[in-house]
Amino acid sequence: MKKYIMFALSITFSASVFAENEIVFFKNETLDSCYKRTMSSAVQNCMIYLSENKKKEYEKQFNTLIKNATNEKEEFHNYNEFLNAINSSKKKWDEFVEDECLAEAYLDEKESFAFYTDKNACLVKAYNERIEFYKNYQF
């Protein structure tokens, strides 16, 4: 039993070190640079890394939009309604883009490298578009 627990712990620590190294490995990647990698799990992992980072950037930009709206609260005629609508819009957009990118990925063999690569590339493109939308939002 002790050997099993020690083995499980060593795997866990190895995986976290690998994940940390992977972050550094993919740090400056773009969609184009991911696609230039030889077709392997590196492309898939690169796309996963990019989509996770873009999602964080997207969430940050949304929070900035809300903060800017709050700072301009006195300029709004319907501030509370705006907040309700923008939050509802974000929730629906998040669901839409997840389904849209899954639909695109299902054109490939399910659970394959291509499936995850296409799904995450789609997410990166969608997050980029929505980030720009939030950056240029006019009150």
PDB file of N, CA and C in Angstrom, residues 33-137:
ATOM      1  N   SER A  33       2.102  29.664 -34.976  1.00  0.00           N
ATOM      2  CA  SER A  33       3.266  28.908 -34.502  1.00  0.00           C
ATOM      3  C   SER A  33       2.860  27.527 -33.985  1.00  0.00           C
ATOM      4  N   CYS A  34       1.656  27.414 -33.426  1.00  0.00           N
ATOM      5  CA  CYS A  34       1.184  26.083 -33.010  1.00  0.00           C
ATOM      6  C   CYS A  34       1.008  25.180 -34.221  1.00  0.00           C
ATOM      7  N   TYR A  35       0.411  25.731 -35.287  1.00  0.00           N
ATOM      8  CA  TYR A  35       0.186  24.929 -36.492  1.00  0.00           C
ATOM      9  C   TYR A  35       1.492  24.541 -37.181  1.00  0.00           C
ATOM     10  N   LYS A  36       2.557  25.277 -36.944  1.00  0.00           N
ATOM     11  CA  LYS A  36       3.837  24.962 -37.582  1.00  0.00           C
ATOM     12  C   LYS A  36       4.565  23.812 -36.896  1.00  0.00           C
ATOM     13  N   ARG A  37       4.101  23.425 -35.741  1.00  0.00           N
ATOM     14  CA  ARG A  37       4.714  22.282 -35.058  1.00  0.00           C
ATOM     15  C   ARG A  37       4.385  21.005 -35.835  1.00  0.00           C
ATOM     16  N   THR A  38       5.251  20.000 -35.691  1.00  0.00           N
ATOM     17  CA  THR A  38       4.940  18.723 -36.333  1.00  0.00           C
ATOM     18  C   THR A  38       3.679  18.169 -35.697  1.00  0.00           C
ATOM     19  N   MET A  39       2.843  17.530 -36.488  1.00  0.00           N
ATOM     20  CA  MET A  39       1.555  17.040 -35.996  1.00  0.00           C
ATOM     21  C   MET A  39       1.801  16.011 -34.901  1.00  0.00           C
ATOM     22  N   SER A  40       1.473  16.392 -33.725  1.00  0.00           N
ATOM     23  CA  SER A  40       1.650  15.535 -32.555  1.00  0.00           C
ATOM     24  C   SER A  40       0.848  16.135 -31.419  1.00  0.00           C
ATOM     25  N   SER A  41       1.049  15.590 -30.246  1.00  0.00           N
ATOM     26  CA  SER A  41       0.362  16.141 -29.083  1.00  0.00           C
ATOM     27  C   SER A  41       0.854  17.552 -28.777  1.00  0.00           C
ATOM     28  N   ALA A  42       2.015  17.941 -29.303  1.00  0.00           N
ATOM     29  CA  ALA A  42       2.520  19.295 -29.068  1.00  0.00           C
ATOM     30  C   ALA A  42       1.585  20.337 -29.669  1.00  0.00           C
ATOM     31  N   VAL A  43       1.013  20.066 -30.831  1.00  0.00           N
ATOM     32  CA  VAL A  43       0.062  20.991 -31.453  1.00  0.00           C
ATOM     33  C   VAL A  43      -1.174  21.102 -30.572  1.00  0.00           C
ATOM     34  N   GLN A  44      -1.689  19.960 -30.152  1.00  0.00           N
ATOM     35  CA  GLN A  44      -2.877  19.942 -29.299  1.00  0.00           C
ATOM     36  C   GLN A  44      -2.612  20.689 -27.995  1.00  0.00           C
ATOM     37  N   ASN A  45      -1.499  20.415 -27.340  1.00  0.00           N
ATOM     38  CA  ASN A  45      -1.177  21.074 -26.073  1.00  0.00           C
ATOM     39  C   ASN A  45      -0.949  22.563 -26.257  1.00  0.00           C
ATOM     40  N   CYS A  46      -0.347  22.937 -27.357  1.00  0.00           N
ATOM     41  CA  CYS A  46      -0.139  24.347 -27.671  1.00  0.00           C
ATOM     42  C   CYS A  46      -1.485  25.054 -27.806  1.00  0.00           C
ATOM     43  N   MET A  47      -2.420  24.438 -28.502  1.00  0.00           N
ATOM     44  CA  MET A  47      -3.751  25.032 -28.688  1.00  0.00           C
ATOM     45  C   MET A  47      -4.513  25.120 -27.364  1.00  0.00           C
ATOM     46  N   ILE A  48      -4.387  24.110 -26.540  1.00  0.00           N
ATOM     47  CA  ILE A  48      -5.037  24.142 -25.225  1.00  0.00           C
ATOM     48  C   ILE A  48      -4.471  25.295 -24.411  1.00  0.00           C
ATOM     49  N   TYR A  49      -3.160  25.424 -24.420  1.00  0.00           N
ATOM     50  CA  TYR A  49      -2.507  26.518 -23.701  1.00  0.00           C
ATOM     51  C   TYR A  49      -3.004  27.869 -24.210  1.00  0.00           C
ATOM     52  N   LEU A  50      -3.048  28.029 -25.524  1.00  0.00           N
ATOM     53  CA  LEU A  50      -3.509  29.297 -26.105  1.00  0.00           C
ATOM     54  C   LEU A  50      -4.954  29.594 -25.733  1.00  0.00           C
ATOM     55  N   SER A  51      -5.828  28.605 -25.834  1.00  0.00           N
ATOM     56  CA  SER A  51      -7.241  28.858 -25.539  1.00  0.00           C
ATOM     57  C   SER A  51      -7.448  29.182 -24.064  1.00  0.00           C
ATOM     58  N   GLU A  52      -6.717  28.535 -23.178  1.00  0.00           N
ATOM     59  CA  GLU A  52      -6.835  28.851 -21.754  1.00  0.00           C
ATOM     60  C   GLU A  52      -6.364  30.271 -21.473  1.00  0.00           C
ATOM     61  N   ASN A  53      -5.265  30.673 -22.098  1.00  0.00           N
ATOM     62  CA  ASN A  53      -4.770  32.044 -21.901  1.00  0.00           C
ATOM     63  C   ASN A  53      -5.715  33.075 -22.494  1.00  0.00           C
ATOM     64  N   LYS A  54      -6.262  32.783 -23.667  1.00  0.00           N
ATOM     65  CA  LYS A  54      -7.215  33.720 -24.289  1.00  0.00           C
ATOM     66  C   LYS A  54      -8.486  33.828 -23.462  1.00  0.00           C
ATOM     67  N   LYS A  55      -8.912  32.721 -22.867  1.00  0.00           N
ATOM     68  CA  LYS A  55     -10.106  32.773 -22.019  1.00  0.00           C
ATOM     69  C   LYS A  55      -9.854  33.671 -20.810  1.00  0.00           C
ATOM     70  N   LYS A  56      -8.669  33.560 -20.215  1.00  0.00           N
ATOM     71  CA  LYS A  56      -8.324  34.435 -19.084  1.00  0.00           C
ATOM     72  C   LYS A  56      -8.310  35.893 -19.520  1.00  0.00           C
ATOM     73  N   GLU A  57      -7.732  36.164 -20.692  1.00  0.00           N
ATOM     74  CA  GLU A  57      -7.686  37.529 -21.220  1.00  0.00           C
ATOM     75  C   GLU A  57      -9.103  38.044 -21.503  1.00  0.00           C
ATOM     76  N   TYR A  58      -9.952  37.181 -22.037  1.00  0.00           N
ATOM     77  CA  TYR A  58     -11.348  37.512 -22.317  1.00  0.00           C
ATOM     78  C   TYR A  58     -12.087  37.866 -21.026  1.00  0.00           C
ATOM     79  N   GLU A  59     -11.926  37.045 -19.993  1.00  0.00           N
ATOM     80  CA  GLU A  59     -12.572  37.308 -18.700  1.00  0.00           C
ATOM     81  C   GLU A  59     -12.068  38.627 -18.109  1.00  0.00           C
ATOM     82  N   LYS A  60     -10.776  38.858 -18.225  1.00  0.00           N
ATOM     83  CA  LYS A  60     -10.185  40.102 -17.715  1.00  0.00           C
ATOM     84  C   LYS A  60     -10.759  41.309 -18.452  1.00  0.00           C
ATOM     85  N   GLN A  61     -10.893  41.210 -19.768  1.00  0.00           N
ATOM     86  CA  GLN A  61     -11.430  42.323 -20.555  1.00  0.00           C
ATOM     87  C   GLN A  61     -12.897  42.572 -20.215  1.00  0.00           C
ATOM     88  N   PHE A  62     -13.657  41.516 -19.973  1.00  0.00           N
ATOM     89  CA  PHE A  62     -15.050  41.674 -19.556  1.00  0.00           C
ATOM     90  C   PHE A  62     -15.117  42.395 -18.210  1.00  0.00           C
ATOM     91  N   ASN A  63     -14.276  41.987 -17.268  1.00  0.00           N
ATOM     92  CA  ASN A  63     -14.252  42.637 -15.957  1.00  0.00           C
ATOM     93  C   ASN A  63     -13.842  44.100 -16.066  1.00  0.00           C
ATOM     94  N   THR A  64     -12.943  44.410 -16.985  1.00  0.00           N
ATOM     95  CA  THR A  64     -12.560  45.803 -17.230  1.00  0.00           C
ATOM     96  C   THR A  64     -13.745  46.591 -17.764  1.00  0.00           C
ATOM     97  N   LEU A  65     -14.512  45.988 -18.663  1.00  0.00           N
ATOM     98  CA  LEU A  65     -15.715  46.640 -19.188  1.00  0.00           C
ATOM     99  C   LEU A  65     -16.696  46.952 -18.064  1.00  0.00           C
ATOM    100  N   ILE A  66     -16.922  45.998 -17.185  1.00  0.00           N
ATOM    101  CA  ILE A  66     -17.838  46.205 -16.058  1.00  0.00           C
ATOM    102  C   ILE A  66     -17.302  47.304 -15.140  1.00  0.00           C
ATOM    103  N   LYS A  67     -16.009  47.281 -14.883  1.00  0.00           N
ATOM    104  CA  LYS A  67     -15.388  48.310 -14.032  1.00  0.00           C
ATOM    105  C   LYS A  67     -15.544  49.690 -14.665  1.00  0.00           C
ATOM    106  N   ASN A  68     -15.304  49.790 -15.970  1.00  0.00           N
ATOM    107  CA  ASN A  68     -15.467  51.070 -16.669  1.00  0.00           C
ATOM    108  C   ASN A  68     -16.916  51.542 -16.623  1.00  0.00           C
ATOM    109  N   ALA A  69     -17.840  50.621 -16.774  1.00  0.00           N
ATOM    110  CA  ALA A  69     -19.262  50.975 -16.699  1.00  0.00           C
ATOM    111  C   ALA A  69     -19.611  51.478 -15.304  1.00  0.00           C
ATOM    112  N   THR A  70     -19.074  50.821 -14.296  1.00  0.00           N
ATOM    113  CA  THR A  70     -19.330  51.239 -12.915  1.00  0.00           C
ATOM    114  C   THR A  70     -18.766  52.632 -12.658  1.00  0.00           C
ATOM    115  N   ASN A  71     -17.594  52.908 -13.216  1.00  0.00           N
ATOM    116  CA  ASN A  71     -16.994  54.240 -13.062  1.00  0.00           C
ATOM    117  C   ASN A  71     -17.817  55.320 -13.754  1.00  0.00           C
ATOM    118  N   GLU A  72     -18.559  54.945 -14.791  1.00  0.00           N
ATOM    119  CA  GLU A  72     -19.398  55.886 -15.550  1.00  0.00           C
ATOM    120  C   GLU A  72     -20.874  55.752 -15.172  1.00  0.00           C
ATOM    121  N   LYS A  73     -21.139  55.167 -14.047  1.00  0.00           N
ATOM    122  CA  LYS A  73     -22.506  54.837 -13.622  1.00  0.00           C
ATOM    123  C   LYS A  73     -23.470  56.018 -13.745  1.00  0.00           C
ATOM    124  N   GLU A  74     -23.029  57.209 -13.396  1.00  0.00           N
ATOM    125  CA  GLU A  74     -23.899  58.388 -13.431  1.00  0.00           C
ATOM    126  C   GLU A  74     -24.310  58.765 -14.852  1.00  0.00           C
ATOM    127  N   GLU A  75     -23.565  58.323 -15.838  1.00  0.00           N
ATOM    128  CA  GLU A  75     -23.860  58.644 -17.236  1.00  0.00           C
ATOM    129  C   GLU A  75     -24.949  57.738 -17.830  1.00  0.00           C
ATOM    130  N   PHE A  76     -25.252  56.641 -17.144  1.00  0.00           N
ATOM    131  CA  PHE A  76     -26.232  55.675 -17.634  1.00  0.00           C
ATOM    132  C   PHE A  76     -27.648  56.094 -17.261  1.00  0.00           C
ATOM    133  N   HIS A  77     -28.575  55.861 -18.164  1.00  0.00           N
ATOM    134  CA  HIS A  77     -29.991  56.042 -17.848  1.00  0.00           C
ATOM    135  C   HIS A  77     -30.545  54.783 -17.192  1.00  0.00           C
ATOM    136  N   ASN A  78     -29.982  53.637 -17.569  1.00  0.00           N
ATOM    137  CA  ASN A  78     -30.491  52.341 -17.096  1.00  0.00           C
ATOM    138  C   ASN A  78     -29.326  51.438 -16.684  1.00  0.00           C
ATOM    139  N   TYR A  79     -28.564  51.865 -15.706  1.00  0.00           N
ATOM    140  CA  TYR A  79     -27.341  51.161 -15.318  1.00  0.00           C
ATOM    141  C   TYR A  79     -27.617  49.712 -14.905  1.00  0.00           C
ATOM    142  N   ASN A  80     -28.571  49.498 -14.014  1.00  0.00           N
ATOM    143  CA  ASN A  80     -28.850  48.134 -13.533  1.00  0.00           C
ATOM    144  C   ASN A  80     -29.323  47.226 -14.662  1.00  0.00           C
ATOM    145  N   GLU A  81     -30.147  47.757 -15.539  1.00  0.00           N
ATOM    146  CA  GLU A  81     -30.611  46.972 -16.680  1.00  0.00           C
ATOM    147  C   GLU A  81     -29.448  46.638 -17.614  1.00  0.00           C
ATOM    148  N   PHE A  82     -28.539  47.611 -17.787  1.00  0.00           N
ATOM    149  CA  PHE A  82     -27.346  47.375 -18.602  1.00  0.00           C
ATOM    150  C   PHE A  82     -26.535  46.221 -18.021  1.00  0.00           C
ATOM    151  N   LEU A  83     -26.275  46.266 -16.707  1.00  0.00           N
ATOM    152  CA  LEU A  83     -25.495  45.197 -16.075  1.00  0.00           C
ATOM    153  C   LEU A  83     -26.173  43.840 -16.239  1.00  0.00           C
ATOM    154  N   ASN A  84     -27.471  43.799 -16.025  1.00  0.00           N
ATOM    155  CA  ASN A  84     -28.197  42.533 -16.192  1.00  0.00           C
ATOM    156  C   ASN A  84     -28.086  42.025 -17.625  1.00  0.00           C
ATOM    157  N   ALA A  85     -28.247  42.922 -18.579  1.00  0.00           N
ATOM    158  CA  ALA A  85     -28.204  42.531 -19.993  1.00  0.00           C
ATOM    159  C   ALA A  85     -26.809  42.093 -20.416  1.00  0.00           C
ATOM    160  N   ILE A  86     -25.773  42.821 -19.992  1.00  0.00           N
ATOM    161  CA  ILE A  86     -24.409  42.483 -20.417  1.00  0.00           C
ATOM    162  C   ILE A  86     -23.966  41.159 -19.782  1.00  0.00           C
ATOM    163  N   ASN A  87     -24.376  40.912 -18.548  1.00  0.00           N
ATOM    164  CA  ASN A  87     -24.055  39.630 -17.898  1.00  0.00           C
ATOM    165  C   ASN A  87     -24.804  38.479 -18.558  1.00  0.00           C
ATOM    166  N   SER A  88     -26.058  38.699 -18.901  1.00  0.00           N
ATOM    167  CA  SER A  88     -26.837  37.683 -19.604  1.00  0.00           C
ATOM    168  C   SER A  88     -26.245  37.413 -20.985  1.00  0.00           C
ATOM    169  N   SER A  89     -25.852  38.474 -21.663  1.00  0.00           N
ATOM    170  CA  SER A  89     -25.241  38.351 -22.984  1.00  0.00           C
ATOM    171  C   SER A  89     -23.956  37.535 -22.911  1.00  0.00           C
ATOM    172  N   LYS A  90     -23.123  37.814 -21.919  1.00  0.00           N
ATOM    173  CA  LYS A  90     -21.868  37.085 -21.763  1.00  0.00           C
ATOM    174  C   LYS A  90     -22.133  35.598 -21.526  1.00  0.00           C
ATOM    175  N   LYS A  91     -23.074  35.310 -20.641  1.00  0.00           N
ATOM    176  CA  LYS A  91     -23.392  33.914 -20.335  1.00  0.00           C
ATOM    177  C   LYS A  91     -23.855  33.181 -21.594  1.00  0.00           C
ATOM    178  N   LYS A  92     -24.738  33.813 -22.353  1.00  0.00           N
ATOM    179  CA  LYS A  92     -25.244  33.180 -23.581  1.00  0.00           C
ATOM    180  C   LYS A  92     -24.147  33.049 -24.633  1.00  0.00           C
ATOM    181  N   TRP A  93     -23.278  34.065 -24.737  1.00  0.00           N
ATOM    182  CA  TRP A  93     -22.187  34.005 -25.704  1.00  0.00           C
ATOM    183  C   TRP A  93     -21.234  32.877 -25.334  1.00  0.00           C
ATOM    184  N   ASP A  94     -20.915  32.743 -24.035  1.00  0.00           N
ATOM    185  CA  ASP A  94     -20.027  31.667 -23.579  1.00  0.00           C
ATOM    186  C   ASP A  94     -20.582  30.299 -23.980  1.00  0.00           C
ATOM    187  N   GLU A  95     -21.877  30.103 -23.767  1.00  0.00           N
ATOM    188  CA  GLU A  95     -22.511  28.833 -24.134  1.00  0.00           C
ATOM    189  C   GLU A  95     -22.508  28.639 -25.650  1.00  0.00           C
ATOM    190  N   PHE A  96     -22.819  29.704 -26.378  1.00  0.00           N
ATOM    191  CA  PHE A  96     -22.847  29.630 -27.839  1.00  0.00           C
ATOM    192  C   PHE A  96     -21.483  29.244 -28.401  1.00  0.00           C
ATOM    193  N   VAL A  97     -20.439  29.937 -27.958  1.00  0.00           N
ATOM    194  CA  VAL A  97     -19.119  29.699 -28.545  1.00  0.00           C
ATOM    195  C   VAL A  97     -18.610  28.304 -28.188  1.00  0.00           C
ATOM    196  N   GLU A  98     -18.926  27.824 -27.005  1.00  0.00           N
ATOM    197  CA  GLU A  98     -18.528  26.465 -26.636  1.00  0.00           C
ATOM    198  C   GLU A  98     -19.198  25.453 -27.573  1.00  0.00           C
ATOM    199  N   ASP A  99     -20.498  25.627 -27.798  1.00  0.00           N
ATOM    200  CA  ASP A  99     -21.220  24.727 -28.705  1.00  0.00           C
ATOM    201  C   ASP A  99     -20.745  24.872 -30.149  1.00  0.00           C
ATOM    202  N   GLU A 100     -20.508  26.092 -30.570  1.00  0.00           N
ATOM    203  CA  GLU A 100     -20.046  26.347 -31.939  1.00  0.00           C
ATOM    204  C   GLU A 100     -18.703  25.669 -32.195  1.00  0.00           C
ATOM    205  N   CYS A 101     -17.796  25.797 -31.240  1.00  0.00           N
ATOM    206  CA  CYS A 101     -16.470  25.203 -31.415  1.00  0.00           C
ATOM    207  C   CYS A 101     -16.509  23.679 -31.291  1.00  0.00           C
ATOM    208  N   LEU A 102     -17.401  23.173 -30.459  1.00  0.00           N
ATOM    209  CA  LEU A 102     -17.576  21.715 -30.404  1.00  0.00           C
ATOM    210  C   LEU A 102     -18.127  21.189 -31.723  1.00  0.00           C
ATOM    211  N   ALA A 103     -19.082  21.911 -32.290  1.00  0.00           N
ATOM    212  CA  ALA A 103     -19.643  21.496 -33.582  1.00  0.00           C
ATOM    213  C   ALA A 103     -18.547  21.438 -34.639  1.00  0.00           C
ATOM    214  N   GLU A 104     -17.659  22.427 -34.628  1.00  0.00           N
ATOM    215  CA  GLU A 104     -16.539  22.431 -35.575  1.00  0.00           C
ATOM    216  C   GLU A 104     -15.614  21.248 -35.310  1.00  0.00           C
ATOM    217  N   ALA A 105     -15.355  20.963 -34.046  1.00  0.00           N
ATOM    218  CA  ALA A 105     -14.456  19.863 -33.693  1.00  0.00           C
ATOM    219  C   ALA A 105     -15.050  18.507 -34.063  1.00  0.00           C
ATOM    220  N   TYR A 106     -16.384  18.377 -33.982  1.00  0.00           N
ATOM    221  CA  TYR A 106     -17.021  17.098 -34.297  1.00  0.00           C
ATOM    222  C   TYR A 106     -16.930  16.739 -35.776  1.00  0.00           C
ATOM    223  N   LEU A 107     -16.407  17.615 -36.593  1.00  0.00           N
ATOM    224  CA  LEU A 107     -16.114  17.258 -37.982  1.00  0.00           C
ATOM    225  C   LEU A 107     -14.912  16.323 -38.050  1.00  0.00           C
ATOM    226  N   ASP A 108     -14.118  16.316 -36.967  1.00  0.00           N
ATOM    227  CA  ASP A 108     -12.961  15.423 -36.856  1.00  0.00           C
ATOM    228  C   ASP A 108     -13.355  14.198 -36.035  1.00  0.00           C
ATOM    229  N   GLU A 109     -12.470  13.223 -36.009  1.00  0.00           N
ATOM    230  CA  GLU A 109     -12.708  12.050 -35.170  1.00  0.00           C
ATOM    231  C   GLU A 109     -12.728  12.486 -33.710  1.00  0.00           C
ATOM    232  N   LYS A 110     -13.764  12.074 -33.003  1.00  0.00           N
ATOM    233  CA  LYS A 110     -13.940  12.462 -31.603  1.00  0.00           C
ATOM    234  C   LYS A 110     -12.727  12.038 -30.771  1.00  0.00           C
ATOM    235  N   GLU A 111     -12.278  12.949 -29.907  1.00  0.00           N
ATOM    236  CA  GLU A 111     -11.172  12.720 -28.971  1.00  0.00           C
ATOM    237  C   GLU A 111      -9.802  12.594 -29.652  1.00  0.00           C
ATOM    238  N   SER A 112      -9.695  12.936 -30.910  1.00  0.00           N
ATOM    239  CA  SER A 112      -8.409  12.859 -31.608  1.00  0.00           C
ATOM    240  C   SER A 112      -7.628  14.155 -31.412  1.00  0.00           C
ATOM    241  N   PHE A 113      -6.358  14.156 -31.853  1.00  0.00           N
ATOM    242  CA  PHE A 113      -5.562  15.382 -31.809  1.00  0.00           C
ATOM    243  C   PHE A 113      -6.249  16.481 -32.606  1.00  0.00           C
ATOM    244  N   ALA A 114      -6.749  16.121 -33.779  1.00  0.00           N
ATOM    245  CA  ALA A 114      -7.408  17.114 -34.642  1.00  0.00           C
ATOM    246  C   ALA A 114      -8.650  17.685 -33.967  1.00  0.00           C
ATOM    247  N   PHE A 115      -9.405  16.841 -33.272  1.00  0.00           N
ATOM    248  CA  PHE A 115     -10.613  17.280 -32.560  1.00  0.00           C
ATOM    249  C   PHE A 115     -10.271  18.402 -31.582  1.00  0.00           C
ATOM    250  N   TYR A 116      -9.286  18.151 -30.709  1.00  0.00           N
ATOM    251  CA  TYR A 116      -8.922  19.147 -29.700  1.00  0.00           C
ATOM    252  C   TYR A 116      -8.206  20.349 -30.308  1.00  0.00           C
ATOM    253  N   THR A 117      -7.426  20.106 -31.336  1.00  0.00           N
ATOM    254  CA  THR A 117      -6.740  21.214 -32.003  1.00  0.00           C
ATOM    255  C   THR A 117      -7.752  22.161 -32.623  1.00  0.00           C
ATOM    256  N   ASP A 118      -8.706  21.626 -33.364  1.00  0.00           N
ATOM    257  CA  ASP A 118      -9.712  22.475 -34.013  1.00  0.00           C
ATOM    258  C   ASP A 118     -10.613  23.171 -33.000  1.00  0.00           C
ATOM    259  N   LYS A 119     -11.007  22.454 -31.964  1.00  0.00           N
ATOM    260  CA  LYS A 119     -11.863  23.060 -30.935  1.00  0.00           C
ATOM    261  C   LYS A 119     -11.158  24.243 -30.282  1.00  0.00           C
ATOM    262  N   ASN A 120      -9.911  24.052 -29.889  1.00  0.00           N
ATOM    263  CA  ASN A 120      -9.192  25.117 -29.193  1.00  0.00           C
ATOM    264  C   ASN A 120      -8.789  26.254 -30.115  1.00  0.00           C
ATOM    265  N   ALA A 121      -8.492  25.957 -31.369  1.00  0.00           N
ATOM    266  CA  ALA A 121      -8.206  27.028 -32.334  1.00  0.00           C
ATOM    267  C   ALA A 121      -9.452  27.886 -32.534  1.00  0.00           C
ATOM    268  N   CYS A 122     -10.605  27.247 -32.614  1.00  0.00           N
ATOM    269  CA  CYS A 122     -11.875  27.964 -32.740  1.00  0.00           C
ATOM    270  C   CYS A 122     -12.101  28.859 -31.524  1.00  0.00           C
ATOM    271  N   LEU A 123     -11.837  28.333 -30.324  1.00  0.00           N
ATOM    272  CA  LEU A 123     -11.999  29.127 -29.102  1.00  0.00           C
ATOM    273  C   LEU A 123     -11.069  30.335 -29.093  1.00  0.00           C
ATOM    274  N   VAL A 124      -9.821  30.140 -29.514  1.00  0.00           N
ATOM    275  CA  VAL A 124      -8.865  31.253 -29.553  1.00  0.00           C
ATOM    276  C   VAL A 124      -9.387  32.363 -30.457  1.00  0.00           C
ATOM    277  N   LYS A 125      -9.845  31.991 -31.646  1.00  0.00           N
ATOM    278  CA  LYS A 125     -10.371  32.990 -32.587  1.00  0.00           C
ATOM    279  C   LYS A 125     -11.589  33.703 -32.007  1.00  0.00           C
ATOM    280  N   ALA A 126     -12.488  32.952 -31.396  1.00  0.00           N
ATOM    281  CA  ALA A 126     -13.703  33.547 -30.821  1.00  0.00           C
ATOM    282  C   ALA A 126     -13.361  34.479 -29.665  1.00  0.00           C
ATOM    283  N   TYR A 127     -12.456  34.051 -28.789  1.00  0.00           N
ATOM    284  CA  TYR A 127     -12.067  34.912 -27.666  1.00  0.00           C
ATOM    285  C   TYR A 127     -11.406  36.188 -28.168  1.00  0.00           C
ATOM    286  N   ASN A 128     -10.572  36.075 -29.199  1.00  0.00           N
ATOM    287  CA  ASN A 128      -9.940  37.276 -29.767  1.00  0.00           C
ATOM    288  C   ASN A 128     -10.989  38.270 -30.253  1.00  0.00           C
ATOM    289  N   GLU A 129     -11.993  37.767 -30.954  1.00  0.00           N
ATOM    290  CA  GLU A 129     -13.056  38.648 -31.459  1.00  0.00           C
ATOM    291  C   GLU A 129     -13.823  39.304 -30.324  1.00  0.00           C
ATOM    292  N   ARG A 130     -14.133  38.533 -29.296  1.00  0.00           N
ATOM    293  CA  ARG A 130     -14.922  39.082 -28.183  1.00  0.00           C
ATOM    294  C   ARG A 130     -14.095  40.050 -27.344  1.00  0.00           C
ATOM    295  N   ILE A 131     -12.799  39.799 -27.214  1.00  0.00           N
ATOM    296  CA  ILE A 131     -11.915  40.731 -26.508  1.00  0.00           C
ATOM    297  C   ILE A 131     -11.949  42.084 -27.202  1.00  0.00           C
ATOM    298  N   GLU A 132     -11.832  42.081 -28.524  1.00  0.00           N
ATOM    299  CA  GLU A 132     -11.889  43.337 -29.284  1.00  0.00           C
ATOM    300  C   GLU A 132     -13.250  44.010 -29.135  1.00  0.00           C
ATOM    301  N   PHE A 133     -14.310  43.222 -29.129  1.00  0.00           N
ATOM    302  CA  PHE A 133     -15.655  43.757 -28.933  1.00  0.00           C
ATOM    303  C   PHE A 133     -15.743  44.495 -27.597  1.00  0.00           C
ATOM    304  N   TYR A 134     -15.242  43.873 -26.533  1.00  0.00           N
ATOM    305  CA  TYR A 134     -15.287  44.511 -25.213  1.00  0.00           C
ATOM    306  C   TYR A 134     -14.369  45.730 -25.140  1.00  0.00           C
ATOM    307  N   LYS A 135     -13.202  45.651 -25.773  1.00  0.00           N
ATOM    308  CA  LYS A 135     -12.276  46.795 -25.763  1.00  0.00           C
ATOM    309  C   LYS A 135     -12.895  48.013 -26.428  1.00  0.00           C
ATOM    310  N   ASN A 136     -13.663  47.798 -27.465  1.00  0.00           N
ATOM    311  CA  ASN A 136     -14.231  48.899 -28.247  1.00  0.00           C
ATOM    312  C   ASN A 136     -15.680  49.203 -27.889  1.00  0.00           C
ATOM    313  N   TYR A 137     -16.146  48.689 -26.780  1.00  0.00           N
ATOM    314  CA  TYR A 137     -17.542  48.876 -26.380  1.00  0.00           C
ATOM    315  C   TYR A 137     -17.805  50.349 -26.080  1.00  0.00           C
TER     316      TYR A 137
END
